[in-house]
Coordinates of C-alpha atoms in Angstrom, one line a residue:
M32 CA 0.0 0.0 0.0
N33 CA 2.8 2.4 0.9
K34 CA 4.3 2.1 -2.6
T35 CA 1.2 4.0 -4.0
R36 CA 2.0 6.9 -1.7
H37 CA 4.4 9.6 -2.9
I38 CA 6.2 11.7 -0.3
A39 CA 8.2 14.8 -1.2
V40 CA 11.0 15.7 1.3
V41 CA 12.1 19.3 0.8
G42 CA 15.8 19.5 1.9
A43 CA 18.6 17.1 1.3
G44 CA 20.6 17.9 4.4
L45 CA 21.3 15.6 7.2
I46 CA 17.7 15.3 8.5
G47 CA 16.0 15.2 5.0
S48 CA 18.4 12.5 3.9
L49 CA 18.0 10.3 7.0
L50 CA 14.2 10.7 6.9
A51 CA 14.2 9.7 3.2
I52 CA 16.1 6.4 4.1
Y53 CA 13.5 5.6 6.8
L54 CA 10.5 6.4 4.5
T55 CA 11.8 4.5 1.5
R56 CA 12.4 1.5 3.6
R57 CA 8.8 1.6 4.7
G58 CA 7.9 1.2 1.1
Y59 CA 7.0 4.8 0.2
K60 CA 8.0 6.4 -3.1
V61 CA 10.3 9.3 -1.9
S62 CA 11.5 12.3 -3.8
V63 CA 13.9 14.8 -2.3
Y64 CA 14.2 18.3 -3.6
E65 CA 17.2 20.5 -2.6
R66 CA 17.9 24.1 -3.6
R67 CA 21.7 23.7 -3.5
E68 CA 24.0 21.7 -5.7
D69 CA 24.8 18.1 -5.1
P70 CA 27.5 18.2 -2.4
R71 CA 29.0 15.1 -3.8
K72 CA 30.0 17.1 -6.9
H73 CA 30.5 20.6 -5.5
I74 CA 32.0 21.9 -2.3
I75 CA 29.2 23.7 -0.4
D76 CA 29.2 26.2 2.5
G77 CA 32.9 26.6 2.9
G78 CA 33.7 28.1 6.3
R79 CA 30.3 27.4 7.7
S80 CA 30.5 23.8 8.9
I81 CA 30.8 23.9 12.7
N82 CA 31.9 20.3 13.2
L83 CA 29.1 18.2 14.6
A84 CA 29.0 16.4 17.9
L85 CA 27.3 13.1 17.3
S86 CA 26.0 11.5 20.5
N87 CA 23.7 8.8 21.7
R88 CA 20.4 10.1 20.3
G89 CA 21.8 10.5 16.8
I90 CA 23.7 7.2 17.1
R91 CA 20.5 5.4 17.9
A92 CA 18.9 6.5 14.7
L93 CA 21.9 5.7 12.6
E94 CA 22.0 2.3 14.1
E95 CA 18.4 1.7 13.2
V96 CA 19.1 2.3 9.5
G97 CA 22.3 0.2 9.7
M98 CA 24.7 3.1 9.1
M99 CA 26.6 3.5 12.4
N100 CA 29.4 1.1 11.6
A101 CA 30.3 3.1 8.5
V102 CA 29.8 6.4 10.3
H103 CA 32.1 5.2 13.2
N104 CA 35.0 5.1 10.8
M105 CA 34.8 8.9 10.2
A106 CA 34.1 9.9 13.8
I107 CA 36.6 10.9 16.5
P108 CA 35.7 10.2 20.1
M109 CA 35.9 13.2 22.5
H110 CA 35.9 12.2 26.1
G111 CA 35.6 15.7 27.6
R112 CA 36.3 19.4 27.5
M113 CA 39.9 20.6 27.5
M114 CA 39.9 24.2 28.8
H115 CA 42.7 26.6 27.9
D116 CA 43.2 29.7 30.1
T117 CA 45.1 32.8 28.9
T118 CA 48.4 31.5 30.3
G119 CA 48.1 28.2 28.4
K120 CA 47.2 26.1 31.5
L121 CA 45.0 23.1 30.7
T122 CA 42.0 21.8 32.7
F123 CA 40.2 18.6 31.6
Q124 CA 36.6 18.0 32.4
P125 CA 35.2 14.6 31.4
Y126 CA 31.8 14.5 29.8
G127 CA 30.6 11.5 31.7
K128 CA 31.8 8.4 33.4
E129 CA 34.5 6.2 31.8
G130 CA 33.5 4.9 28.4
E131 CA 31.1 7.8 27.7
Y132 CA 32.0 10.2 25.0
I133 CA 30.7 12.3 22.1
N134 CA 32.0 12.1 18.5
S135 CA 33.4 14.9 16.3
I136 CA 32.2 14.4 12.8
S137 CA 32.2 16.4 9.6
R138 CA 28.8 17.7 8.5
G139 CA 29.7 17.4 4.9
G140 CA 31.2 14.0 5.1
L141 CA 28.1 12.6 7.0
N142 CA 25.7 14.3 4.6
I143 CA 27.4 12.6 1.6
M144 CA 27.3 9.2 3.3
L145 CA 23.5 9.7 4.0
L146 CA 22.9 10.8 0.4
N147 CA 24.6 7.8 -1.0
E148 CA 22.7 5.4 1.3
A149 CA 19.4 7.0 0.5
E150 CA 20.1 6.9 -3.3
Q151 CA 21.0 3.2 -3.0
A152 CA 17.7 2.6 -1.2
G153 CA 15.8 4.0 -4.1
V154 CA 15.3 7.7 -3.1
S155 CA 15.1 10.1 -6.0
F156 CA 17.1 13.3 -5.5
N157 CA 16.6 16.6 -7.4
F158 CA 19.3 19.2 -6.8
N159 CA 19.2 22.9 -7.8
Y160 CA 15.4 22.8 -7.2
R161 CA 14.5 26.0 -5.3
C162 CA 11.0 25.8 -3.7
T163 CA 9.0 28.8 -4.7
S164 CA 5.5 27.9 -3.5
V165 CA 3.8 25.3 -1.3
N166 CA 0.1 24.7 -1.7
L167 CA -1.0 23.2 1.7
N168 CA -4.5 22.6 0.5
N169 CA -3.7 20.3 -2.4
T170 CA -0.2 19.2 -1.4
T171 CA 1.5 20.7 -4.4
L172 CA 5.0 22.1 -4.6
E173 CA 6.4 24.6 -7.2
F174 CA 10.1 24.7 -7.9
S175 CA 12.5 26.8 -10.0
T176 CA 15.5 24.9 -11.4
E177 CA 19.0 26.0 -12.3
H178 CA 17.8 26.6 -15.9
N179 CA 14.9 28.8 -14.7
E180 CA 12.4 26.1 -15.5
H181 CA 9.3 25.9 -13.4
V182 CA 8.3 22.5 -12.1
S183 CA 5.1 21.6 -10.4
V184 CA 4.9 18.5 -8.2
H185 CA 1.8 17.0 -6.7
V186 CA 2.3 14.4 -4.0
D187 CA 0.4 12.6 -1.2
Y188 CA 2.5 14.1 1.7
I189 CA 5.1 16.9 2.0
V190 CA 7.8 16.9 4.7
G191 CA 9.8 20.2 5.1
A192 CA 13.3 19.4 6.3
D193 CA 14.7 22.5 4.7
G194 CA 16.4 24.1 7.8
A195 CA 16.0 27.2 9.9
F196 CA 14.8 29.3 6.9
S197 CA 12.4 26.7 5.6
S198 CA 10.3 27.5 2.6
V199 CA 7.7 24.9 3.7
R200 CA 7.4 26.6 7.1
G201 CA 7.2 29.9 5.3
A202 CA 4.0 28.7 3.7
M203 CA 2.6 27.7 7.0
Q204 CA 3.4 31.0 8.6
I205 CA 0.8 32.8 6.5
T206 CA -1.9 30.5 7.6
D207 CA -4.3 31.2 10.5
R208 CA -3.3 30.5 14.1
F209 CA 0.3 29.7 13.3
D210 CA 2.7 30.7 16.1
Y211 CA 6.2 31.6 15.2
S212 CA 9.2 33.2 16.9
Q213 CA 12.9 33.6 16.1
Y214 CA 15.6 34.8 18.3
Y215 CA 19.2 35.7 17.3
I216 CA 21.9 35.8 19.9
E217 CA 24.2 38.8 19.8
H218 CA 27.1 36.5 18.9
G219 CA 28.1 35.2 15.4
Y220 CA 30.7 32.6 14.5
K221 CA 33.7 32.4 12.2
E222 CA 35.5 29.2 11.3
L223 CA 39.3 28.9 11.4
T224 CA 41.6 25.9 10.8
I225 CA 44.5 24.2 12.6
P226 CA 46.3 22.2 9.9
P227 CA 47.2 18.5 10.5
A228 CA 50.9 19.0 11.3
L229 CA 50.1 21.5 14.0
G230 CA 47.0 19.7 15.3
Q231 CA 49.4 17.1 16.7
K232 CA 50.1 19.5 19.5
L233 CA 46.5 19.3 20.8
E234 CA 44.9 16.4 22.6
R235 CA 43.0 14.6 19.8
N236 CA 40.2 13.1 21.8
A237 CA 38.8 16.2 23.4
L238 CA 36.7 19.2 22.6
H239 CA 39.0 22.2 23.2
I240 CA 37.6 25.4 24.7
W241 CA 39.2 28.8 25.2
P242 CA 36.6 30.4 27.5
R243 CA 36.9 34.2 27.7
E244 CA 33.7 35.2 29.7
S245 CA 31.7 37.0 27.0
F246 CA 33.0 34.9 24.1
M247 CA 35.0 31.8 23.3
L248 CA 37.0 29.8 20.8
I249 CA 36.4 26.0 20.4
A250 CA 38.3 23.4 18.4
L251 CA 37.1 19.9 17.3
P252 CA 39.3 17.2 15.8
N253 CA 39.2 15.9 12.2
P254 CA 40.3 12.4 10.9
D255 CA 43.3 14.0 9.0
G256 CA 44.7 15.4 12.3
S257 CA 43.5 18.9 11.7
F258 CA 41.1 20.8 14.0
T259 CA 38.2 22.9 13.0
C260 CA 38.1 26.0 15.2
T261 CA 35.1 28.2 15.7
L262 CA 35.2 31.7 17.2
F263 CA 31.9 32.7 18.9
F264 CA 32.1 36.4 19.2
P265 CA 29.8 39.4 19.4
F266 CA 28.8 41.0 16.1
E267 CA 29.0 44.5 17.5
G268 CA 30.5 46.4 20.5
P269 CA 34.0 47.4 21.8
L270 CA 35.3 43.9 21.4
S271 CA 33.5 42.3 18.4
F272 CA 33.8 41.3 14.8
Q273 CA 32.9 44.9 14.0
S274 CA 35.9 46.1 15.9
L275 CA 38.5 43.9 14.2
N276 CA 39.0 45.5 10.8
T277 CA 42.7 45.3 10.1
H278 CA 45.2 42.5 10.1
E279 CA 47.0 44.2 12.9
Q280 CA 43.9 44.4 15.0
I281 CA 43.1 40.7 14.4
K282 CA 46.7 39.7 15.1
T283 CA 46.9 41.7 18.3
F284 CA 43.5 40.4 19.6
F285 CA 44.5 36.8 19.1
E286 CA 48.0 37.2 20.6
E287 CA 46.5 38.8 23.7
T288 CA 43.4 36.6 24.1
F289 CA 44.4 33.2 22.7
P290 CA 48.2 33.2 22.9
D291 CA 48.7 29.4 22.9
V292 CA 46.5 28.9 19.8
V293 CA 48.2 31.6 17.6
P294 CA 51.2 29.4 16.7
L295 CA 48.7 26.7 15.5
L296 CA 46.8 29.0 13.1
P297 CA 49.3 29.8 10.3
D298 CA 46.4 30.9 8.0
L299 CA 44.6 33.0 10.7
L300 CA 44.6 36.3 8.8
H301 CA 43.5 34.7 5.6
D302 CA 40.7 32.6 7.2
F303 CA 39.5 35.5 9.3
A304 CA 39.2 37.7 6.2
H305 CA 37.7 35.2 3.8
N306 CA 35.5 32.9 5.9
P307 CA 32.0 34.3 6.5
T308 CA 30.7 35.6 9.8
S309 CA 27.5 33.7 10.3
S310 CA 24.6 34.2 12.7
L311 CA 23.0 31.9 15.3
V312 CA 19.2 31.7 15.5
T313 CA 16.6 29.8 17.7
V314 CA 13.3 29.1 15.9
K315 CA 10.1 28.0 17.7
C316 CA 6.8 27.5 16.0
Y317 CA 3.5 25.5 16.2
P318 CA 1.7 23.6 14.7
W319 CA 4.1 21.6 12.7
V320 CA 1.3 20.0 10.7
K321 CA -1.0 21.6 8.1
N322 CA -3.2 19.1 6.3
N323 CA -0.8 16.6 4.7
T324 CA 2.3 18.7 5.2
L325 CA 4.8 18.3 8.1
I326 CA 7.9 20.2 9.1
I327 CA 10.8 18.5 11.0
G328 CA 14.3 19.2 12.3
D329 CA 15.5 22.8 12.1
A330 CA 12.5 23.8 10.0
A331 CA 10.4 23.2 13.1
H332 CA 12.9 23.9 15.9
A333 CA 16.3 25.4 15.1
I334 CA 18.6 25.8 18.0
V335 CA 22.0 27.2 18.7
P336 CA 24.9 24.7 18.7
F337 CA 26.1 24.9 22.2
Y338 CA 24.7 21.6 23.5
G339 CA 25.8 19.7 20.4
Q340 CA 22.2 18.5 20.0
G341 CA 20.9 20.1 16.8
M342 CA 21.6 17.2 14.5
N343 CA 20.9 14.7 17.3
A344 CA 17.5 16.2 17.9
G345 CA 16.7 16.1 14.2
F346 CA 17.8 12.5 13.9
E347 CA 15.7 11.7 17.0
D348 CA 12.8 13.4 15.1
C349 CA 13.2 10.9 12.3
R350 CA 13.4 7.9 14.6
I351 CA 10.3 8.9 16.6
L352 CA 8.3 9.6 13.4
N353 CA 9.2 6.2 12.1
E354 CA 8.2 4.6 15.3
L355 CA 4.8 6.4 15.2
L356 CA 4.2 5.3 11.6
E357 CA 4.9 1.8 12.7
H358 CA 2.6 2.1 15.7
Y359 CA -0.2 3.6 13.7
H360 CA 0.2 1.2 10.8
D361 CA 1.2 4.1 8.5
D362 CA -1.9 6.2 9.2
W363 CA -0.2 9.5 8.4
P364 CA -2.8 11.9 10.0
L365 CA -2.6 10.0 13.3
A366 CA 1.2 9.6 13.2
I367 CA 2.1 13.2 12.3
H368 CA -0.3 14.8 14.8
E369 CA 1.0 12.6 17.6
F370 CA 4.5 13.4 16.5
Q371 CA 4.1 17.2 16.9
R372 CA 2.2 16.7 20.2
M373 CA 5.1 14.5 21.6
R374 CA 8.1 16.5 20.3
K375 CA 7.1 20.1 20.8
P376 CA 7.8 20.1 24.6
D377 CA 11.1 18.3 24.1
T378 CA 12.4 20.6 21.4
D379 CA 11.5 23.7 23.4
A380 CA 13.5 22.1 26.3
I381 CA 16.6 21.5 24.3
A382 CA 16.4 25.1 22.8
E383 CA 16.5 26.4 26.4
L384 CA 19.3 24.1 27.4
A385 CA 21.4 25.1 24.4
I386 CA 21.3 28.8 25.3
G387 CA 22.1 28.0 28.9
N388 CA 25.1 25.8 27.9
F389 CA 26.6 28.7 25.9
V390 CA 26.8 30.7 29.1
E391 CA 28.4 27.7 30.9
M392 CA 31.0 27.1 28.1
R393 CA 32.1 30.7 27.7
D394 CA 31.8 32.0 31.3
L395 CA 31.8 29.1 33.8
V396 CA 34.1 26.3 32.7
A397 CA 37.1 28.1 34.1
D398 CA 35.3 29.3 37.3
E399 CA 36.5 27.7 40.5
D400 CA 33.0 27.4 42.1
F401 CA 31.6 25.9 38.9
L402 CA 34.4 23.3 38.7
L403 CA 33.8 22.3 42.3
R404 CA 30.1 22.1 41.7
K405 CA 30.8 19.7 38.8
K406 CA 33.2 17.7 41.0
I407 CA 30.5 17.3 43.7
E408 CA 27.9 16.3 41.1
A409 CA 30.3 13.7 39.7
N410 CA 30.8 12.3 43.1
L411 CA 27.1 12.1 43.7
H412 CA 26.7 10.3 40.4
E413 CA 29.4 7.8 41.3
R414 CA 27.8 7.1 44.7
Y415 CA 24.2 7.0 43.5
P416 CA 24.4 6.4 39.7
D417 CA 20.7 5.6 39.3
K418 CA 19.5 8.6 41.3
W419 CA 21.8 11.5 40.6
V420 CA 22.7 11.8 36.9
P421 CA 24.3 15.1 35.8
L422 CA 22.2 17.1 33.4
Y423 CA 24.8 16.9 30.6
S424 CA 24.7 13.1 30.9
M425 CA 20.9 13.0 30.8
V426 CA 20.8 15.1 27.6
T427 CA 23.8 13.5 25.9
F428 CA 23.9 9.9 26.9
K429 CA 20.4 8.9 28.1
D430 CA 18.7 8.6 24.7
D431 CA 15.6 7.1 26.3
M432 CA 15.0 10.3 28.4
P433 CA 13.0 13.0 26.7
Y434 CA 14.7 16.4 26.7
S435 CA 11.8 18.0 28.7
Q436 CA 12.3 15.4 31.5
A437 CA 16.0 16.1 31.5
L438 CA 15.4 19.8 31.8
N439 CA 13.0 19.4 34.7
M440 CA 15.3 17.1 36.6
G441 CA 18.2 19.4 35.9
N442 CA 16.3 22.3 37.3
R443 CA 15.6 20.3 40.5
Q444 CA 19.3 19.4 40.8
R445 CA 20.4 22.9 40.3
A446 CA 18.2 24.2 43.1
I447 CA 19.6 21.6 45.4
M448 CA 23.2 22.4 44.4
D449 CA 22.6 26.1 44.8
E450 CA 22.0 25.3 48.5
V451 CA 24.9 22.9 48.8
M452 CA 27.3 25.5 47.4
Q453 CA 26.4 27.8 50.3
T454 CA 27.9 25.3 52.8
P455 CA 30.6 27.1 54.9
N456 CA 34.2 26.2 53.9
I457 CA 32.9 24.0 51.1
H458 CA 36.1 24.4 49.0
Q459 CA 38.1 22.8 51.9
D460 CA 35.5 20.4 53.3
W461 CA 33.4 19.2 50.3
T462 CA 34.4 15.6 50.7
H463 CA 32.7 15.6 54.1
L464 CA 29.3 16.5 52.7
D465 CA 26.3 14.3 53.6
F466 CA 25.9 13.0 50.1
A467 CA 23.0 10.7 51.1
S468 CA 20.9 13.6 52.3
I469 CA 21.6 15.6 49.2
V470 CA 20.3 12.8 47.0
A471 CA 17.3 12.3 49.3
R472 CA 16.2 15.9 48.5
L473 CA 15.4 14.8 44.9
D474 CA 12.6 12.6 46.3
Q475 CA 11.2 15.5 48.3
G476 CA 10.1 17.3 45.1

């Protein structure tokens, strides 16, 4: 029966490609339309990648479609954060207990792997197809091709997986009772590169952070030994992208602010001048369903990258939608309405967590009180592993826990830890805390 149904997926990025694999394996005829060129033939979005952090939620989806073994070969485990202060002193903070890690992976490389897998499964891809109109009433799409041809496509269902600036969502936004908000943080980002020969000087299996209170630099490892660095920096102000206009200003800023990384960036001035400065947006909207059209991934819930969960949340979307289609025997109206009902609270939660983690990464990871707080929480987790799980571990490693549940539990733990940190002489006597009574407070609500 599914083979008689034609589904159009708008967007051939990570989420659209993975969803196409799921759907075509369910027996649907799947056509994917992408406004950009085929990334297997053309380099796309140079200087905009922000290496991705693949963790358990995304891994679970990739395992379901049988791709994780192949993906594993291009991923680099990162066991924790390596913080660099202005003197070059290093502090390592594990992400979880021993054996728990996240994976640095190239967005472009993973996208190509998903495209190839989807194509082999029978998905039809159409590149250089820019969506110009979406008719939500009769499930019809209009496209403009690279040769300025106009193509009309009528299908049974449309899925918009076309990112934060989704054309499909744009059609929904002009319908009645559609709620929409977008929020840009004051920081943008610029990509820089540490070449393989110099990357050997950094710990390979860590996410490196240079926290500087109101901004930060991070670096993620690549298979060739290089590191992809990203500077998160205000667009405007006394110390901002706007204030760094000359080579001398850029050089002086980096030498004063990131002295230990300057020798690792031989192309700093070129990269800074030529790589784009990009913005970071959070998008929230509802409903995600209009008639036979659904939006998914960033099209429905774009978030900032500071919890490393954007791709993972999108992959989780695909997995949960597939589970609901299975549960409802491919009854699309039932499945997609239940999908939006289930996922909306969780994607709102991870959006909130991502903004909060930016403050933690840039301001707190080098703070003495914060580091002690993390040490106490790690000790609580070691003593009571089933009762006290750090928020980061709940979000990153517990793929069976909804984001909203992790946020609620994290808020309860934070309130308890706020009280604990007021204990007199805690920096000297923290090992003598009554850990059992701290954990017992969780059950008190």
